[in-house]
XYZ file of N, CA and C in Angstrom:
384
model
N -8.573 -13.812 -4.798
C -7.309 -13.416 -5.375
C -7.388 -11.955 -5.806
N -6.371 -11.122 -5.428
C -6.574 -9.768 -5.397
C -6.215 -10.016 -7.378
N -6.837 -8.398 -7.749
C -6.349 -8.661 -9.171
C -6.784 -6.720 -9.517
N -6.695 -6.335 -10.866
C -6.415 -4.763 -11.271
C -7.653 -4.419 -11.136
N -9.098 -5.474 -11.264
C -9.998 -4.997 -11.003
C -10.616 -4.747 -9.482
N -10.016 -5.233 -8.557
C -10.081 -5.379 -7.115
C -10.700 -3.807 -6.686
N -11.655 -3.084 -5.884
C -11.826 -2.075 -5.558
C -10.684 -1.163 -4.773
N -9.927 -1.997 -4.137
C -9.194 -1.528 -3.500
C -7.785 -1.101 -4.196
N -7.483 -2.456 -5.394
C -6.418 -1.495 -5.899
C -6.407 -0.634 -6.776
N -7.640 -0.680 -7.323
C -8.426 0.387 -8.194
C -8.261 1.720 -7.272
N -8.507 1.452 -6.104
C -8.332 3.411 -5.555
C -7.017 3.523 -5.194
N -6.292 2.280 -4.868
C -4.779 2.859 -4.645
C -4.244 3.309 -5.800
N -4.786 2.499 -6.949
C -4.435 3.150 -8.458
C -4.480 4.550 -8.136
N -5.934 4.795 -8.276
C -6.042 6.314 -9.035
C -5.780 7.516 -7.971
N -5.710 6.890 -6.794
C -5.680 8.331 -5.492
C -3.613 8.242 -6.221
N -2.770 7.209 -6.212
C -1.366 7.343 -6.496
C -0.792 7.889 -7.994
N -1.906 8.476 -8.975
C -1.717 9.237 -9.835
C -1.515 10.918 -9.689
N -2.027 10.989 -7.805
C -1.657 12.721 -7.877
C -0.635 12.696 -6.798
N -0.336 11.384 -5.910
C 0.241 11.484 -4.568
C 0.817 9.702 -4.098
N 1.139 9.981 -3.507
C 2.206 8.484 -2.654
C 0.868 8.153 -1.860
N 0.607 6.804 -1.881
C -0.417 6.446 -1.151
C 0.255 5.366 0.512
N -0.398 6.456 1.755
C 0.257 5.696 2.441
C -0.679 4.352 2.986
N 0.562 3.246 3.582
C 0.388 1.656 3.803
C -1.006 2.087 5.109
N -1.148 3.132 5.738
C -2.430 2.815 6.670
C -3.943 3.519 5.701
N -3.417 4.221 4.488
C -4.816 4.655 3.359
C -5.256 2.812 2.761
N -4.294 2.026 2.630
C -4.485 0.658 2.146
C -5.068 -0.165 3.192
N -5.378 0.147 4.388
C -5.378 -0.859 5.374
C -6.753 0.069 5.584
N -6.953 0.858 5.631
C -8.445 1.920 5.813
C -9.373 1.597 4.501
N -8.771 1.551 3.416
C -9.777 0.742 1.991
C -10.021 -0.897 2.513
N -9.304 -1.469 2.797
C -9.298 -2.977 2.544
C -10.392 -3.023 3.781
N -10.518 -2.492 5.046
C -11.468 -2.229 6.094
C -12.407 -1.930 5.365
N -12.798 -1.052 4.518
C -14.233 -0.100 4.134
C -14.559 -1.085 2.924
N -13.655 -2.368 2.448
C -14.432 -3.169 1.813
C -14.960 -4.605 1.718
N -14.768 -4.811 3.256
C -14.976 -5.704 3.966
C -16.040 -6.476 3.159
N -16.832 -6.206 2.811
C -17.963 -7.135 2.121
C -17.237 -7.603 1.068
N -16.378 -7.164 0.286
C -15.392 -7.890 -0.881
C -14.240 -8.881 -0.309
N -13.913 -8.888 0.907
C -12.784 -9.824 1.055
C -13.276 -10.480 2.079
N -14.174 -10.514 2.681
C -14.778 -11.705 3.859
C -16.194 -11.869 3.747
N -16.574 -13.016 3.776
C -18.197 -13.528 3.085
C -18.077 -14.386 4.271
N -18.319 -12.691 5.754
C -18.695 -13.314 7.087
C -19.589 -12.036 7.592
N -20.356 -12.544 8.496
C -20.821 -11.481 8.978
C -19.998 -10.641 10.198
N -19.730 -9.746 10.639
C -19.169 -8.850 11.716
C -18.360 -8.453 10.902
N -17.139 -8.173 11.732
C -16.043 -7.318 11.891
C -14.601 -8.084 11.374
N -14.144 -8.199 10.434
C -13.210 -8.604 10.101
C -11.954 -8.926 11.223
N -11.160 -9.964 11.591
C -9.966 -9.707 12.618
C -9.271 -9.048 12.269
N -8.029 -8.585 13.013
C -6.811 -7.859 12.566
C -6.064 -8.410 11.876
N -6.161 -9.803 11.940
C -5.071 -10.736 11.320
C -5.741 -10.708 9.671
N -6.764 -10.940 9.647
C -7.726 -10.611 8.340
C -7.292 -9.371 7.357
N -7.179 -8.406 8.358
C -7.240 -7.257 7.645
C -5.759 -6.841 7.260
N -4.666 -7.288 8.333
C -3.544 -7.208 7.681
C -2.995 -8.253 6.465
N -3.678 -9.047 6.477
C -3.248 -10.281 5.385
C -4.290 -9.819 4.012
N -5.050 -9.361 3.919
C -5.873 -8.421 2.867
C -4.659 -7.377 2.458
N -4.437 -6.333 3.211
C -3.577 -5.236 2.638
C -2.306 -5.793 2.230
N -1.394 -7.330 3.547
C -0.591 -7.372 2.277
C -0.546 -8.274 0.753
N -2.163 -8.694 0.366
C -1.918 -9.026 -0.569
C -2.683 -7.914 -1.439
N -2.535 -7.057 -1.683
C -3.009 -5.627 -1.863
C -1.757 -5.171 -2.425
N -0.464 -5.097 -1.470
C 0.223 -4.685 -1.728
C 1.532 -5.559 -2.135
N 1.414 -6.722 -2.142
C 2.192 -7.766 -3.344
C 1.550 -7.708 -4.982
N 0.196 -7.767 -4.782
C -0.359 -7.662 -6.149
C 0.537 -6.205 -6.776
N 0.542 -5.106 -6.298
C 1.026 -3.821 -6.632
C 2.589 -3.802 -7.229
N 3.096 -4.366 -6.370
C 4.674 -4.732 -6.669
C 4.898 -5.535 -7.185
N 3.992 -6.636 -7.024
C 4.910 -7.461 -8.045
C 4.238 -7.467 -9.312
N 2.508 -6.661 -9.582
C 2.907 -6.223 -11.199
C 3.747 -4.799 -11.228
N 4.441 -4.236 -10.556
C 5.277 -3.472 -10.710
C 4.501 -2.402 -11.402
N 3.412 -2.004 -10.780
C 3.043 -1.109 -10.423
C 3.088 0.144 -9.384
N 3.773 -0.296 -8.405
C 3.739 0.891 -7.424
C 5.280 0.228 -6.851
N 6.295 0.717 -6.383
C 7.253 0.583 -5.249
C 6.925 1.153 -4.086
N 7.343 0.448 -3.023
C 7.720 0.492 -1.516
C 8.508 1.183 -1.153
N 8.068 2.469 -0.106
C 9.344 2.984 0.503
C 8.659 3.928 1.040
N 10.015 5.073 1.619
C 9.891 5.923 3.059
C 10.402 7.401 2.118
N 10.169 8.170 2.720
C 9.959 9.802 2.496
C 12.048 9.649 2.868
N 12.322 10.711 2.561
C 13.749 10.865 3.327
C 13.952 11.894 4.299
N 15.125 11.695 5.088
C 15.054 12.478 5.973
C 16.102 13.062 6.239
N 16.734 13.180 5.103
C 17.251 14.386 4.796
C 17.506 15.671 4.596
N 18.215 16.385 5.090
C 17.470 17.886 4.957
C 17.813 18.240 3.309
N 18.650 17.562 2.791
C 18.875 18.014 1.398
C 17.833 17.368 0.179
N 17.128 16.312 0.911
C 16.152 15.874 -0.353
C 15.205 15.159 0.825
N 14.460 16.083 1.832
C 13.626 15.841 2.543
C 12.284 15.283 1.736
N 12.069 16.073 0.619
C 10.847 15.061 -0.139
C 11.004 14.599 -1.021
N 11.945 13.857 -1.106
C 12.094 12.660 -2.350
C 11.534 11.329 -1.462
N 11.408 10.523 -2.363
C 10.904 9.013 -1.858
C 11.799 8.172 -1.967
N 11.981 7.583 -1.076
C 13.274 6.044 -1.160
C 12.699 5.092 -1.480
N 12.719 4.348 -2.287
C 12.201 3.020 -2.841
C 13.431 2.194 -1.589
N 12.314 1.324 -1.271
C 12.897 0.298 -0.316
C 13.839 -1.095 -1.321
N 15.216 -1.443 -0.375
C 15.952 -2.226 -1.167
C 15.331 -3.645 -1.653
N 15.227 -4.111 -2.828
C 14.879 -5.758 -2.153
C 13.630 -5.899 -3.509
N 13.237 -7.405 -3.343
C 12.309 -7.715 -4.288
C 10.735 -7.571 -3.589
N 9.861 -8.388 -3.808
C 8.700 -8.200 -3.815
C 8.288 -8.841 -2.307
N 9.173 -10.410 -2.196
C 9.090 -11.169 -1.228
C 9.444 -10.525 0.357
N 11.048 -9.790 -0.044
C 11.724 -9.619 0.950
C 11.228 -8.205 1.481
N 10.120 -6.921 0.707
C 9.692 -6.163 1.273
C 8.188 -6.875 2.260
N 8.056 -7.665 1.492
C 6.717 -7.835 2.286
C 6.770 -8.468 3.079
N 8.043 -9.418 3.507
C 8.441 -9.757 4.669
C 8.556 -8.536 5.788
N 9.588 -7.485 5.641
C 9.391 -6.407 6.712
C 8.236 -5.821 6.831
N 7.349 -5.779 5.591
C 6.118 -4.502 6.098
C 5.459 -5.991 6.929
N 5.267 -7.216 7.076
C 4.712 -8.177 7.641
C 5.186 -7.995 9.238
N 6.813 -8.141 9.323
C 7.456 -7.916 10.287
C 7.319 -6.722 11.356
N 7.238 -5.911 10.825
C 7.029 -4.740 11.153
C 5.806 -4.202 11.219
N 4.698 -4.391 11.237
C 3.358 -3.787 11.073
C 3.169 -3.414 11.907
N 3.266 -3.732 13.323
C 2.966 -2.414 14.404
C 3.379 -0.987 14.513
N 4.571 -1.503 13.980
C 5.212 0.069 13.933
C 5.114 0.877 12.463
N 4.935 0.046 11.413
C 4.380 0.724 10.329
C 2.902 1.307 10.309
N 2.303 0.715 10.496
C 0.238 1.265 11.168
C 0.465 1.941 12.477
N 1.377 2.091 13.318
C 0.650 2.857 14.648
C 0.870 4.439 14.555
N 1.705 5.002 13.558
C 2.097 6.982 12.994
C 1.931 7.222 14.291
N 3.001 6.247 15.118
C 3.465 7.296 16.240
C 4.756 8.685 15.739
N 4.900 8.351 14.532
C 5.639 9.068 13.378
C 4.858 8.914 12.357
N 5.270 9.946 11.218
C 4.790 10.341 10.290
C 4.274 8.856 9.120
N 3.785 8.661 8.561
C 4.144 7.297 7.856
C 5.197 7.253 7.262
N 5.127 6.155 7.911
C 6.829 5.328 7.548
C 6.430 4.805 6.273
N 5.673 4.120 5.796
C 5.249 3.187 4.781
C 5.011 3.794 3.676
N 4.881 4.432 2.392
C 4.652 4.806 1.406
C 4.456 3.927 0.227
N 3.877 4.317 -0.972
C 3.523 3.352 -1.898
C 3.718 4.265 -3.580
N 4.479 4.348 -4.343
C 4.943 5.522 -5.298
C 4.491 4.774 -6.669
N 3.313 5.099 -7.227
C 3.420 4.968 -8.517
C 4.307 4.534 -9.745
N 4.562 3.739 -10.365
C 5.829 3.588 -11.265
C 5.015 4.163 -12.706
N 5.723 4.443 -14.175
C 4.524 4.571 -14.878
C 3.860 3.902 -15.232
N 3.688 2.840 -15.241
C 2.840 1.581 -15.345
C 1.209 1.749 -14.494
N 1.748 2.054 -13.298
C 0.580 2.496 -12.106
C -0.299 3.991 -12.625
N 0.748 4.760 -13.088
C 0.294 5.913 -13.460
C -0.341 5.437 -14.736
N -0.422 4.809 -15.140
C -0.997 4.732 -16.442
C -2.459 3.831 -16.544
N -1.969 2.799 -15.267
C -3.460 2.429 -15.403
C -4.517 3.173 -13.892
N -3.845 4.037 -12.726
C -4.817 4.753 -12.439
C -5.208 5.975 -13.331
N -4.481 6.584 -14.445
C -5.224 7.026 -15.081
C -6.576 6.885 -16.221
N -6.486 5.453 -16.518
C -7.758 4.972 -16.974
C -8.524 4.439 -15.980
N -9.303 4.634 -14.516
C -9.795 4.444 -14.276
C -10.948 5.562 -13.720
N -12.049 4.975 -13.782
C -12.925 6.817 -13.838
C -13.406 6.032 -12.076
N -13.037 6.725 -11.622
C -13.511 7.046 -10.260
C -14.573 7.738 -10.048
């Protein structure tokens, strides 16, 4: 059960205290901690590794710690962040739905992950 002490959301914590952490930096931790979420030997599957990040990233949202969303693409507020519409369930249904095209940055990342102050507050107590 993912939880605040988890390694992984411990660095999405504290790397999302200076910056938006994107959904393939979560899927590159949950890989590099393979010895914490599978008590197998080899190579984790894909199906493994995407079902790790999204409970990575339900734990995040739904302690309402971090929101979901996309950069804009706007030329008038090109770097603001859009928090995606919807609750906890119904985002993680699309980033589920969608994961090929959210992990493959045949575009820029689509996926983003924004600190709320809650997030900011507890990646700032964590000493990295």
């Amino acid at each position: 059960m993912v939880s605040l002490e988890d390694p992984v959301v411990e660095e999405v914590l504290f790397q999302g205290v200076d910056d938006w952490v994107g959904l393939t930096t979560v899927i590159a931790l949950v890989e590099s901690e393979q010895g914490t979420w599978w008590n197998q030997p080899g190579e984790p599957a894909p199906r493994d590794i995407k079902d790790a990040a999204l409970s990575v990233v339900k734990f995040l949202l739904s302690s309402e710690l971090m929101k979901a969303g996309e950069l804009s693409t706007s030329n008038a507020d090109q770097y603001d962040f859009l928090d995606w519409p919807g609750g906890t369930q119904k985002i993680l249904e699309y980033i589920s739905d969608e994961w090929v095209t959210l992990t493959s940055l045949d575009r820029f990342e689509p996926c983003w992950l924004r600190s709320t102050d809650a997030g900011l507050e507890a990646g700032r107590a964590i000493d990295s």
